[in-house]
């Protein structure tokens, strides 16, 4: 079979790129060996960052500037008016919160009130405090961020509903000396197929390194920045918020999902970065104490706990610092991408399209699907796959 573009890796960035290419008329297909959204995408917190959390040091740095336009792009799509129709995606909240504890030095208060952040953040007065911050025991300050939080499973389902027919479940290998001949093998049936493509796009997250190794390439190089996320389940209020601390990172970032008659908190932020060296029990203890410190009026006694050690795969940077933006690079017929953040998926797709156009790779007339070839399943949330204590 022939294709204009083969994308390997079915996270949000890969699916978004597939969608854009299909819209433009390219015979594009996505290959996923496991589940769509399988590692980083489904395990993200669903936050569409606009740079506010990167401005906690009191200035609008490169990371904040790079990601600042993304919420508007996503909001257009979520309303059905953007480059993709994501109107069916479940939105957990359209506006996140950021709160400070009484003991935190508010060195960024003046900056947040300034012109640069005026359209991104709003300080709430006490009568507008939402639960659980409407408790009289809360003495801090709350900002409202104009940045949505999405249900990642719903996002995956919406994309797959529209473009899943072009997603293939297969392991891949490559013909020697020719990365544009892709061998596909379905794991369960053993069925095999070879796809000849004009352009290969690697969007497999941490899997990009292994694929580049198969292709005998040592560039671009990948780095991993691990986090140790915490999951808490029980009778909890729904929260989508960051807690300001003394450093430039939030102490904790909490997003929530309803599971039957319980709420699951998914906890990241500095606690997740600091907990990389801790085992499961140690990280749970550390997170329980941190939550007691920042939300002391809530009861954390009758809850279930779990953790997830997750590697964030990114392009290598000097000193292994977090990249400011997404990475899209072309080398000898292979485009490699690392989105860095969920919010950057539209930018990744646009950058891939630009590279194709620069090479004068035009859509072919054959945009049909591949009938009969199995489609990958959609990944399940981490809290549906874990064990609780």
CSV table of C-alpha atoms in Angstrom, one decimal:
chain,number,residue,atom,x,y,z
A,1,UNK,CA,0.0,0.0,0.0
A,2,UNK,CA,1.1,3.6,-0.6
A,3,UNK,CA,0.7,6.6,1.6
A,4,UNK,CA,1.7,10.3,1.6
A,5,UNK,CA,2.5,10.4,5.3
A,6,UNK,CA,2.9,7.7,8.0
A,7,UNK,CA,2.7,8.9,11.6
A,8,UNK,CA,4.0,6.5,14.2
A,9,UNK,CA,2.6,7.1,17.7
A,10,UNK,CA,-1.0,7.7,18.7
A,11,UNK,CA,-1.0,10.3,21.4
A,12,UNK,CA,-2.9,13.6,21.1
A,13,UNK,CA,-0.1,15.3,18.9
A,14,UNK,CA,-0.1,12.3,16.5
A,15,UNK,CA,-3.9,12.2,16.2
A,16,UNK,CA,-4.1,16.0,15.8
A,17,UNK,CA,-1.4,15.8,13.0
A,18,UNK,CA,-3.3,13.0,11.3
A,19,UNK,CA,-6.5,15.0,11.5
A,20,UNK,CA,-4.9,18.1,9.9
A,21,UNK,CA,-3.3,16.1,7.2
A,22,UNK,CA,-6.5,14.3,6.3
A,23,UNK,CA,-8.3,17.6,6.2
A,24,UNK,CA,-5.7,18.9,3.6
A,25,UNK,CA,-6.2,15.8,1.5
A,26,UNK,CA,-3.1,13.8,2.3
A,27,UNK,CA,-3.2,10.0,2.3
A,28,UNK,CA,-2.0,9.9,5.9
A,29,UNK,CA,-2.2,7.0,8.3
A,30,UNK,CA,-1.2,6.6,12.0
A,31,UNK,CA,0.3,3.4,13.4
A,32,UNK,CA,0.1,2.6,17.1
A,33,UNK,CA,1.5,-0.6,18.6
A,34,UNK,CA,-0.4,-0.3,21.9
A,35,UNK,CA,-3.4,1.9,22.8
A,36,UNK,CA,-4.2,5.4,21.4
A,37,UNK,CA,-3.2,8.0,24.0
A,38,UNK,CA,-1.3,5.2,25.7
A,39,UNK,CA,1.5,6.7,27.8
A,40,UNK,CA,1.8,10.5,28.2
A,41,UNK,CA,-1.4,11.8,26.6
A,42,UNK,CA,-3.9,9.8,28.7
A,43,UNK,CA,-1.8,10.3,31.8
A,44,UNK,CA,-1.7,14.1,31.4
A,45,UNK,CA,-3.8,16.3,33.6
A,46,UNK,CA,-5.7,17.6,30.7
A,47,UNK,CA,-4.6,21.2,31.3
A,48,UNK,CA,-4.5,23.5,28.4
A,49,UNK,CA,-1.7,25.8,29.6
A,50,UNK,CA,-1.6,29.5,28.6
A,51,UNK,CA,1.7,30.2,30.4
A,52,UNK,CA,0.4,31.4,33.7
A,53,UNK,CA,2.0,28.7,35.8
A,54,UNK,CA,5.3,29.5,34.1
A,55,UNK,CA,5.1,33.1,35.2
A,56,UNK,CA,5.3,32.3,38.9
A,57,UNK,CA,8.8,33.8,39.1
A,58,UNK,CA,7.3,37.2,38.5
A,59,UNK,CA,8.1,37.6,34.7
A,60,UNK,CA,6.8,36.3,31.4
A,61,UNK,CA,9.6,34.0,30.3
A,62,UNK,CA,10.1,32.1,27.1
A,63,UNK,CA,8.0,29.1,28.1
A,64,UNK,CA,5.0,31.4,29.0
A,65,UNK,CA,5.4,33.3,25.7
A,66,UNK,CA,5.6,30.1,23.6
A,67,UNK,CA,2.4,28.6,25.0
A,68,UNK,CA,0.4,31.8,25.5
A,69,UNK,CA,-1.6,31.4,22.3
A,70,UNK,CA,-2.7,27.8,22.8
A,71,UNK,CA,-5.8,28.2,25.0
A,72,UNK,CA,-7.4,30.4,22.3
A,73,UNK,CA,-6.7,27.8,19.6
A,74,UNK,CA,-8.1,25.0,21.8
A,75,UNK,CA,-11.2,27.1,22.8
A,76,UNK,CA,-12.0,27.7,19.2
A,77,UNK,CA,-11.9,24.0,18.5
A,78,UNK,CA,-13.9,23.2,21.6
A,79,UNK,CA,-16.6,25.5,20.4
A,80,UNK,CA,-16.7,23.8,17.0
A,81,UNK,CA,-15.2,26.9,15.3
A,82,UNK,CA,-11.5,25.9,15.0
A,83,UNK,CA,-9.3,23.8,12.8
A,84,UNK,CA,-10.7,20.7,14.4
A,85,UNK,CA,-14.2,20.1,15.7
A,86,UNK,CA,-13.8,19.2,19.4
A,87,UNK,CA,-17.3,20.3,20.4
A,88,UNK,CA,-18.0,16.8,21.7
A,89,UNK,CA,-15.1,16.9,24.2
A,90,UNK,CA,-16.1,16.9,27.9
A,91,UNK,CA,-14.6,20.0,29.5
A,92,UNK,CA,-13.9,19.5,33.2
A,93,UNK,CA,-13.7,23.3,33.7
A,94,UNK,CA,-13.2,26.3,31.4
A,95,UNK,CA,-11.3,28.2,34.1
A,96,UNK,CA,-8.7,26.8,36.5
A,97,UNK,CA,-7.8,28.3,39.8
A,98,UNK,CA,-4.5,29.3,41.4
A,99,UNK,CA,-4.4,29.8,45.1
A,100,UNK,CA,-1.8,31.0,47.6
A,101,UNK,CA,-1.5,29.8,51.2
A,102,UNK,CA,-1.3,32.4,54.0
A,103,UNK,CA,2.4,31.8,54.6
A,104,UNK,CA,3.4,32.2,50.9
A,105,UNK,CA,5.2,35.4,50.0
A,106,UNK,CA,3.2,36.8,47.1
A,107,UNK,CA,6.1,38.1,45.1
A,108,UNK,CA,4.0,37.8,41.9
A,109,UNK,CA,0.9,39.6,43.0
A,110,UNK,CA,1.8,42.8,41.3
A,111,UNK,CA,2.9,41.0,38.1
A,112,UNK,CA,-0.4,39.2,37.9
A,113,UNK,CA,-2.3,42.4,38.3
A,114,UNK,CA,-0.2,44.0,35.5
A,115,UNK,CA,-1.2,44.5,31.9
A,116,UNK,CA,0.7,41.4,30.5
A,117,UNK,CA,-1.5,39.0,32.6
A,118,UNK,CA,-4.7,41.0,32.6
A,119,UNK,CA,-6.5,38.9,30.0
A,120,UNK,CA,-5.3,35.6,31.6
A,121,UNK,CA,-5.9,35.9,35.3
A,122,UNK,CA,-8.5,37.5,37.6
A,123,UNK,CA,-8.2,37.8,41.3
A,124,UNK,CA,-11.4,36.7,43.0
A,125,UNK,CA,-13.0,38.5,45.9
A,126,UNK,CA,-14.0,36.4,48.9
A,127,UNK,CA,-17.7,36.2,48.1
A,128,UNK,CA,-16.8,34.6,44.8
A,129,UNK,CA,-14.6,31.9,46.2
A,130,UNK,CA,-15.7,28.5,44.9
A,131,UNK,CA,-15.8,25.3,47.0
A,132,UNK,CA,-13.7,24.2,48.8
A,133,UNK,CA,-12.1,27.6,49.2
A,134,UNK,CA,-15.3,29.2,50.5
A,135,UNK,CA,-14.5,27.8,53.9
A,136,UNK,CA,-13.8,30.4,56.5
A,137,UNK,CA,-10.6,28.6,57.4
A,138,UNK,CA,-9.1,29.6,54.1
A,139,UNK,CA,-7.1,32.8,54.4
A,140,UNK,CA,-5.3,32.9,51.1
A,141,UNK,CA,-5.8,34.6,47.7
A,142,UNK,CA,-7.4,33.0,44.6
A,143,UNK,CA,-6.8,33.8,41.0
A,144,UNK,CA,-9.0,32.5,38.2
A,145,UNK,CA,-7.1,31.4,35.1
A,146,UNK,CA,-8.7,31.6,31.6
A,147,UNK,CA,-7.3,28.1,30.7
A,148,UNK,CA,-9.5,25.0,30.4
A,149,UNK,CA,-9.0,21.5,31.7
A,150,UNK,CA,-10.2,18.7,29.5
A,151,UNK,CA,-11.3,15.1,30.1
A,152,UNK,CA,-8.5,13.4,28.3
A,153,UNK,CA,-10.4,10.2,27.6
A,154,UNK,CA,-13.2,12.2,26.0
A,155,UNK,CA,-10.7,14.1,23.9
A,156,UNK,CA,-9.2,10.8,22.7
A,157,UNK,CA,-12.7,9.4,21.9
A,158,UNK,CA,-13.7,12.5,20.0
A,159,UNK,CA,-10.6,12.4,17.8
A,160,UNK,CA,-10.9,8.6,17.2
A,161,UNK,CA,-14.5,8.9,16.3
A,162,UNK,CA,-13.6,11.3,13.5
A,163,UNK,CA,-10.2,9.9,12.3
A,164,UNK,CA,-9.9,6.4,13.9
A,165,UNK,CA,-10.5,4.7,10.5
A,166,UNK,CA,-7.0,5.9,9.5
A,167,UNK,CA,-5.3,4.5,12.7
A,168,UNK,CA,-3.7,1.1,12.4
A,169,UNK,CA,-2.9,-1.3,15.2
A,170,UNK,CA,0.6,-2.8,14.4
A,171,UNK,CA,4.2,-3.2,15.3
A,172,UNK,CA,6.6,-1.6,12.9
A,173,UNK,CA,10.0,-2.3,11.4
A,174,UNK,CA,11.8,-0.7,8.5
A,175,UNK,CA,13.6,-1.8,5.4
A,176,UNK,CA,17.3,-1.3,5.7
A,177,UNK,CA,18.6,1.9,4.0
A,178,UNK,CA,15.0,3.0,3.4
A,179,UNK,CA,13.0,4.4,6.3
A,180,UNK,CA,10.1,5.2,3.9
A,181,UNK,CA,9.2,1.5,3.6
A,182,UNK,CA,7.3,0.6,6.8
A,183,UNK,CA,6.6,-3.0,7.6
A,184,UNK,CA,3.4,-3.5,9.7
A,185,UNK,CA,2.5,-6.6,11.7
A,186,UNK,CA,-0.7,-7.0,13.7
A,187,UNK,CA,0.3,-8.5,17.1
A,188,UNK,CA,-2.8,-10.7,17.6
A,189,UNK,CA,-3.4,-12.0,14.1
A,190,UNK,CA,0.1,-11.9,12.7
A,191,UNK,CA,-1.2,-10.2,9.5
A,192,UNK,CA,1.4,-8.3,7.7
A,193,UNK,CA,1.5,-5.3,5.3
A,194,UNK,CA,4.1,-3.0,3.9
A,195,UNK,CA,3.4,0.7,3.5
A,196,UNK,CA,5.5,2.8,1.1
A,197,UNK,CA,5.3,6.5,2.2
A,198,UNK,CA,6.7,9.8,1.1
A,199,UNK,CA,7.2,11.1,4.6
A,200,UNK,CA,7.6,9.4,8.0
A,201,UNK,CA,6.6,11.3,11.2
A,202,UNK,CA,7.7,10.0,14.6
A,203,UNK,CA,5.3,11.0,17.3
A,204,UNK,CA,5.8,8.1,19.7
A,205,UNK,CA,7.0,10.0,22.8
A,206,UNK,CA,9.5,7.9,24.6
A,207,UNK,CA,9.3,5.4,21.8
A,208,UNK,CA,10.9,7.8,19.4
A,209,UNK,CA,14.4,6.9,20.7
A,210,UNK,CA,13.9,3.2,19.9
A,211,UNK,CA,12.6,3.9,16.4
A,212,UNK,CA,15.4,6.3,15.7
A,213,UNK,CA,17.7,3.5,16.8
A,214,UNK,CA,16.1,1.1,14.3
A,215,UNK,CA,16.7,3.7,11.6
A,216,UNK,CA,20.4,3.9,12.8
A,217,UNK,CA,20.1,7.5,13.7
A,218,UNK,CA,21.5,9.2,16.7
A,219,UNK,CA,19.9,12.6,16.2
A,220,UNK,CA,17.7,14.2,17.4
A,221,UNK,CA,18.5,13.0,21.0
A,222,UNK,CA,15.8,12.5,23.6
A,223,UNK,CA,15.7,13.3,27.3
A,224,UNK,CA,13.4,12.0,30.0
A,225,UNK,CA,12.1,14.1,32.9
A,226,UNK,CA,10.3,11.8,35.3
A,227,UNK,CA,7.5,12.7,37.6
A,228,UNK,CA,5.8,10.7,40.4
A,229,UNK,CA,2.1,11.5,40.2
A,230,UNK,CA,-0.3,10.8,43.1
A,231,UNK,CA,-3.9,9.7,42.8
A,232,UNK,CA,-6.4,10.2,45.7
A,233,UNK,CA,-9.9,8.7,45.6
A,234,UNK,CA,-12.9,9.2,47.9
A,235,UNK,CA,-15.4,11.9,49.0
A,236,UNK,CA,-13.5,14.9,47.8
A,237,UNK,CA,-14.6,18.2,46.2
A,238,UNK,CA,-13.8,18.7,42.6
A,239,UNK,CA,-10.7,20.9,42.2
A,240,UNK,CA,-8.8,22.1,39.2
A,241,UNK,CA,-6.2,24.3,40.7
A,242,UNK,CA,-2.5,25.1,41.4
A,243,UNK,CA,-1.2,26.1,44.8
A,244,UNK,CA,1.4,28.9,44.8
A,245,UNK,CA,4.6,28.3,46.8
A,246,UNK,CA,7.9,30.0,47.4
A,247,UNK,CA,9.4,28.6,44.1
A,248,UNK,CA,8.6,29.2,40.5
A,249,UNK,CA,6.6,25.9,40.3
A,250,UNK,CA,3.3,25.2,41.9
A,251,UNK,CA,3.6,23.2,45.2
A,252,UNK,CA,0.7,21.0,44.0
A,253,UNK,CA,-1.4,21.0,40.9
A,254,UNK,CA,-4.7,19.1,41.3
A,255,UNK,CA,-7.2,18.0,38.7
A,256,UNK,CA,-10.3,16.0,39.3
A,257,UNK,CA,-12.4,13.3,37.7
A,258,UNK,CA,-15.7,11.7,38.8
A,259,UNK,CA,-15.5,8.0,39.0
A,260,UNK,CA,-19.0,6.5,39.8
A,261,UNK,CA,-19.9,8.1,43.1
A,262,UNK,CA,-16.4,9.2,44.1
A,263,UNK,CA,-13.9,11.9,43.0
A,264,UNK,CA,-10.4,11.1,41.9
A,265,UNK,CA,-7.7,13.8,42.5
A,266,UNK,CA,-4.7,13.6,40.2
A,267,UNK,CA,-1.9,15.5,41.9
A,268,UNK,CA,1.2,16.9,40.1
A,269,UNK,CA,3.3,20.0,40.5
A,270,UNK,CA,6.5,20.2,42.6
A,271,UNK,CA,5.4,17.3,44.8
A,272,UNK,CA,5.5,15.0,41.7
A,273,UNK,CA,8.9,16.3,40.7
A,274,UNK,CA,10.4,16.0,44.2
A,275,UNK,CA,8.9,12.5,44.6
A,276,UNK,CA,10.8,10.8,41.8
A,277,UNK,CA,13.4,9.2,44.2
A,278,UNK,CA,10.6,8.0,46.6
A,279,UNK,CA,8.9,4.7,46.5
A,280,UNK,CA,5.1,4.4,46.4
A,281,UNK,CA,4.5,4.5,50.1
A,282,UNK,CA,6.9,7.4,50.7
A,283,UNK,CA,5.4,9.4,47.9
A,284,UNK,CA,1.9,8.9,49.3
A,285,UNK,CA,3.0,10.0,52.7
A,286,UNK,CA,4.7,13.1,51.3
A,287,UNK,CA,1.6,14.0,49.3
A,288,UNK,CA,-0.8,13.4,52.2
A,289,UNK,CA,1.3,15.8,54.3
A,290,UNK,CA,1.5,18.4,51.5
A,291,UNK,CA,-2.2,18.4,51.0
A,292,UNK,CA,-2.8,18.8,54.7
A,293,UNK,CA,-0.5,21.8,54.7
A,294,UNK,CA,-2.1,23.6,51.7
A,295,UNK,CA,-5.7,22.5,52.4
A,296,UNK,CA,-5.7,22.1,56.2
A,297,UNK,CA,-9.5,22.3,56.7
A,298,UNK,CA,-10.2,19.2,54.5
A,299,UNK,CA,-10.3,15.7,55.9
A,300,UNK,CA,-7.8,13.3,54.3
A,301,UNK,CA,-8.3,10.4,56.6
A,302,UNK,CA,-10.8,8.2,54.8
A,303,UNK,CA,-9.3,8.1,51.3
A,304,UNK,CA,-7.6,5.6,48.9
A,305,UNK,CA,-4.2,6.4,47.4
A,306,UNK,CA,-2.0,5.3,44.5
A,307,UNK,CA,0.9,6.7,42.5
A,308,UNK,CA,2.1,6.7,38.9
A,309,UNK,CA,5.8,7.1,37.9
A,310,UNK,CA,5.8,8.7,34.5
A,311,UNK,CA,8.5,9.7,32.1
A,312,UNK,CA,8.0,12.9,30.2
A,313,UNK,CA,9.9,12.4,26.9
A,314,UNK,CA,11.3,15.6,25.3
A,315,UNK,CA,14.0,16.7,22.9
A,316,UNK,CA,17.3,16.9,24.7
A,317,UNK,CA,18.3,20.4,26.0
A,318,UNK,CA,21.5,21.7,27.6
A,319,UNK,CA,21.3,20.8,31.3
A,320,UNK,CA,18.2,18.7,30.7
A,321,UNK,CA,16.0,21.7,31.3
A,322,UNK,CA,12.4,21.7,30.3
A,323,UNK,CA,12.1,22.8,26.6
A,324,UNK,CA,10.3,26.1,26.1
A,325,UNK,CA,8.2,24.9,23.3
A,326,UNK,CA,7.3,21.8,21.2
A,327,UNK,CA,10.0,20.2,19.0
A,328,UNK,CA,9.5,19.3,15.3
A,329,UNK,CA,12.6,18.5,13.3
A,330,UNK,CA,13.3,17.1,9.8
A,331,UNK,CA,16.3,14.9,9.0
A,332,UNK,CA,16.7,12.8,5.9
A,333,UNK,CA,13.1,12.1,5.2
A,334,UNK,CA,12.1,11.6,8.8
A,335,UNK,CA,10.2,14.2,10.9
A,336,UNK,CA,10.6,13.7,14.7
A,337,UNK,CA,8.3,15.5,17.1
A,338,UNK,CA,8.0,15.9,20.9
A,339,UNK,CA,5.1,18.0,21.9
A,340,UNK,CA,6.4,18.6,25.5
A,341,UNK,CA,2.9,19.7,26.6
A,342,UNK,CA,-0.7,18.6,25.7
A,343,UNK,CA,-1.5,22.2,24.8
A,344,UNK,CA,1.1,22.2,22.0
A,345,UNK,CA,-0.6,19.5,19.9
A,346,UNK,CA,-2.0,22.1,17.4
A,347,UNK,CA,1.4,23.7,17.0
A,348,UNK,CA,3.0,20.4,16.3
A,349,UNK,CA,0.5,19.6,13.6
A,350,UNK,CA,1.0,23.1,12.0
A,351,UNK,CA,4.8,22.7,12.1
A,352,UNK,CA,4.6,19.3,10.4
A,353,UNK,CA,2.3,20.7,7.6
A,354,UNK,CA,4.8,23.6,7.1
A,355,UNK,CA,7.7,21.1,6.6
A,356,UNK,CA,5.7,19.1,4.1
A,357,UNK,CA,4.9,22.2,2.2
A,358,UNK,CA,8.5,23.3,2.3
A,359,UNK,CA,9.4,20.0,0.6
A,360,UNK,CA,6.6,20.5,-1.9
A,361,UNK,CA,5.0,17.3,-0.8
A,362,UNK,CA,1.5,17.6,-2.1
A,363,UNK,CA,-1.6,15.5,-1.3
A,364,UNK,CA,-2.2,12.6,-3.6
A,365,UNK,CA,-5.6,11.7,-5.0
A,366,UNK,CA,-5.9,8.5,-3.0
A,367,UNK,CA,-7.2,9.3,0.5
A,368,UNK,CA,-9.2,6.1,1.2
A,369,UNK,CA,-8.7,4.2,4.4
A,370,UNK,CA,-7.5,0.6,4.8
A,371,UNK,CA,-10.6,-1.5,5.3
A,372,UNK,CA,-10.3,-4.6,7.4
A,373,UNK,CA,-7.1,-3.6,9.3
A,374,UNK,CA,-7.7,-3.5,13.1
A,375,UNK,CA,-7.9,-0.1,14.8
A,376,UNK,CA,-6.0,0.4,18.1
A,377,UNK,CA,-8.1,0.5,21.3
A,378,UNK,CA,-8.2,3.8,23.4
A,379,UNK,CA,-6.1,3.8,26.5
A,380,UNK,CA,-7.7,3.9,29.9
A,381,UNK,CA,-7.1,6.4,32.6
A,382,UNK,CA,-4.2,5.6,35.0
A,383,UNK,CA,-6.7,5.5,38.0
A,384,UNK,CA,-8.7,2.8,36.2
A,385,UNK,CA,-5.6,0.6,35.8
A,386,UNK,CA,-3.9,1.0,39.2
A,387,UNK,CA,-4.4,-0.6,42.6
A,388,UNK,CA,-5.4,1.4,45.6
A,389,UNK,CA,-4.2,1.4,49.2
